[in-house]
One Martini backbone bead per residue (centre of mass of N, CA, C, O) as a GRO file, in nm:
protein
  119
    1MET     BB    1  -0.707   2.671  -1.777
    2THR     BB    2  -0.435   2.631  -1.682
    3GLU     BB    3  -0.414   2.885  -1.456
    4PHE     BB    4  -0.568   2.733  -1.262
    5LEU     BB    5  -0.444   2.474  -1.204
    6LEU     BB    6  -0.163   2.574  -1.115
    7GLU     BB    7  -0.296   2.746  -0.889
    8ALA     BB    8  -0.417   2.520  -0.732
    9ARG     BB    9  -0.126   2.342  -0.709
   10ALA     BB   10   0.002   2.562  -0.519
   11ARG     BB   11  -0.220   2.634  -0.291
   12VAL     BB   12  -0.240   2.317  -0.206
   13LEU     BB   13   0.092   2.268  -0.173
   14HIS     BB   14   0.113   2.485   0.059
   15ASP     BB   15  -0.104   2.382   0.271
   16LEU     BB   16   0.058   2.125   0.288
   17ASP     BB   17   0.336   2.219   0.354
   18ALA     BB   18   0.234   2.371   0.628
   19CYS     BB   19   0.123   2.095   0.767
   20ARG     BB   20   0.353   1.862   0.686
   21MET     BB   21   0.220   1.677   0.387
   22ALA     BB   22   0.413   1.687   0.144
   23ASP     BB   23   0.417   1.393   0.043
   24ALA     BB   24   0.397   1.164  -0.195
   25ALA     BB   25   0.124   1.099  -0.152
   26ALA     BB   26  -0.015   1.374  -0.150
   27VAL     BB   27   0.075   1.469  -0.419
   28SER     BB   28  -0.045   1.253  -0.575
   29VAL     BB   29  -0.356   1.322  -0.501
   30LEU     BB   30  -0.335   1.602  -0.643
   31GLU     BB   31  -0.272   1.503  -0.920
   32GLU     BB   32  -0.547   1.362  -0.972
   33ALA     BB   33  -0.736   1.596  -0.896
   34LEU     BB   34  -0.608   1.753  -1.176
   35SER     BB   35  -0.688   1.532  -1.357
   36GLN     BB   36  -0.971   1.573  -1.322
   37ARG     BB   37  -1.048   1.838  -1.354
   38GLY     BB   38  -0.951   1.907  -1.603
   39TRP     BB   39  -1.194   1.749  -1.763
   40TRP     BB   40  -1.423   1.933  -1.600
   41VAL     BB   41  -1.319   2.224  -1.717
   42SER     BB   42  -1.366   2.107  -2.039
   43GLN     BB   43  -1.675   2.070  -1.997
   44TRP     BB   44  -1.669   2.378  -1.769
   45PRO     BB   45  -1.521   2.665  -1.814
   46ASP     BB   46  -1.681   2.842  -1.591
   47GLY     BB   47  -1.539   2.655  -1.371
   48ALA     BB   48  -1.248   2.763  -1.301
   49PRO     BB   49  -1.262   2.970  -1.083
   50TYR     BB   50  -1.330   2.686  -0.862
   51LEU     BB   51  -1.097   2.496  -0.860
   52VAL     BB   52  -0.927   2.548  -0.598
   53GLY     BB   53  -1.151   2.456  -0.394
   54LEU     BB   54  -1.224   2.165  -0.505
   55VAL     BB   55  -0.921   2.050  -0.523
   56ALA     BB   56  -0.902   2.076  -0.195
   57GLN     BB   57  -1.154   1.874  -0.136
   58ASP     BB   58  -1.032   1.629  -0.300
   59VAL     BB   59  -0.819   1.598  -0.103
   60GLN     BB   60  -0.925   1.587   0.176
   61ASP     BB   61  -1.101   1.353   0.112
   62ALA     BB   62  -0.853   1.120   0.023
   63LEU     BB   63  -0.723   1.163   0.321
   64LEU     BB   64  -0.962   1.049   0.462
   65ASP     BB   65  -0.982   0.790   0.310
   66SER     BB   66  -0.649   0.725   0.431
   67GLY     BB   67  -0.622   0.858   0.734
   68SER     BB   68  -0.648   1.179   0.699
   69ARG     BB   69  -0.619   1.492   0.852
   70TRP     BB   70  -0.700   1.773   0.632
   71PRO     BB   71  -0.679   2.047   0.798
   72ARG     BB   72  -0.570   2.110   1.096
   73CYS     BB   73  -0.698   2.288   1.373
   74GLN     BB   74  -0.512   2.557   1.530
   75ALA     BB   75  -0.748   2.845   1.632
   76CYS     BB   76  -0.900   2.712   1.832
   77GLU     BB   77  -1.037   2.592   2.156
   78GLU     BB   78  -1.088   2.343   2.079
   79THR     BB   79  -0.998   2.003   2.188
   80ALA     BB   80  -1.113   1.861   1.959
   81GLU     BB   81  -1.009   1.712   1.685
   82HIS     BB   82  -1.000   1.889   1.351
   83THR     BB   83  -1.105   2.045   1.093
   84LEU     BB   84  -1.100   2.224   0.789
   85GLY     BB   85  -1.277   2.423   0.561
   86VAL     BB   86  -1.442   2.499   0.257
   87GLU     BB   87  -1.509   2.857   0.164
   88PRO     BB   88  -1.693   2.795  -0.006
   89GLU     BB   89  -1.781   2.501  -0.202
   90LEU     BB   90  -1.896   2.699  -0.451
   91GLY     BB   91  -1.633   2.940  -0.539
   92GLU     BB   92  -1.468   3.208  -0.486
   93ASP     BB   93  -1.253   3.260  -0.293
   94PRO     BB   94  -1.147   3.069  -0.107
   95HIS     BB   95  -1.172   2.950   0.248
   96TRP     BB   96  -1.050   2.835   0.588
   97VAL     BB   97  -1.277   2.669   0.814
   98CYS     BB   98  -1.394   2.603   1.084
   99THR     BB   99  -1.605   2.314   1.177
  100GLU     BB  100  -1.676   2.431   1.480
  101SER     BB  101  -1.664   2.784   1.494
  102GLY     BB  102  -1.631   2.927   1.203
  103ILE     BB  103  -1.367   3.042   1.171
  104GLU     BB  104  -1.162   3.213   1.016
  105VAL     BB  105  -0.825   3.163   0.890
  106ALA     BB  106  -0.790   3.148   0.529
  107PRO     BB  107  -0.664   3.113   0.235
  108LEU     BB  108  -0.630   2.965   0.024
  109GLY     BB  109  -0.274   2.928   0.033
  110ALA     BB  110  -0.237   3.078   0.353
  111LEU     BB  111  -0.108   2.894   0.545
  112ARG     BB  112   0.033   2.861   0.819
  113ALA     BB  113   0.332   2.715   0.941
  114LEU     BB  114   0.318   2.572   1.244
  115ASP     BB  115   0.594   2.712   1.354
  116GLN     BB  116   0.463   3.002   1.273
  117PRO     BB  117   0.380   3.287   1.404
  118ALA     BB  118   0.153   3.464   1.482
  119GLY     BB  119   0.110   3.790   1.284
   0.00000   0.00000   0.00000
């Protein structure tokens, strides 16, 4: 189970960093989510493949509660500021999807840095 927690940490941390949000507060939120999900997966070992998406959702929710939107959509033509969501909500191979247009943006853990060109 440790490898699933480490993978979740690495992938979510990558996406926080890509959005320039990997500050001490966000990393603390990530560590708290990992701690809570570590207990969760110890109770339900079959849920280990779902950890990455669940941890990302936990971090997203906690950041929203503190007034930060993460990750913000940069993929579509919508003018209103909005975020990406994790799909599937409970499943393997989670990816970021624009909550407004439905555009699949990237696998979780593979967001491009804001200053990195597309393609």
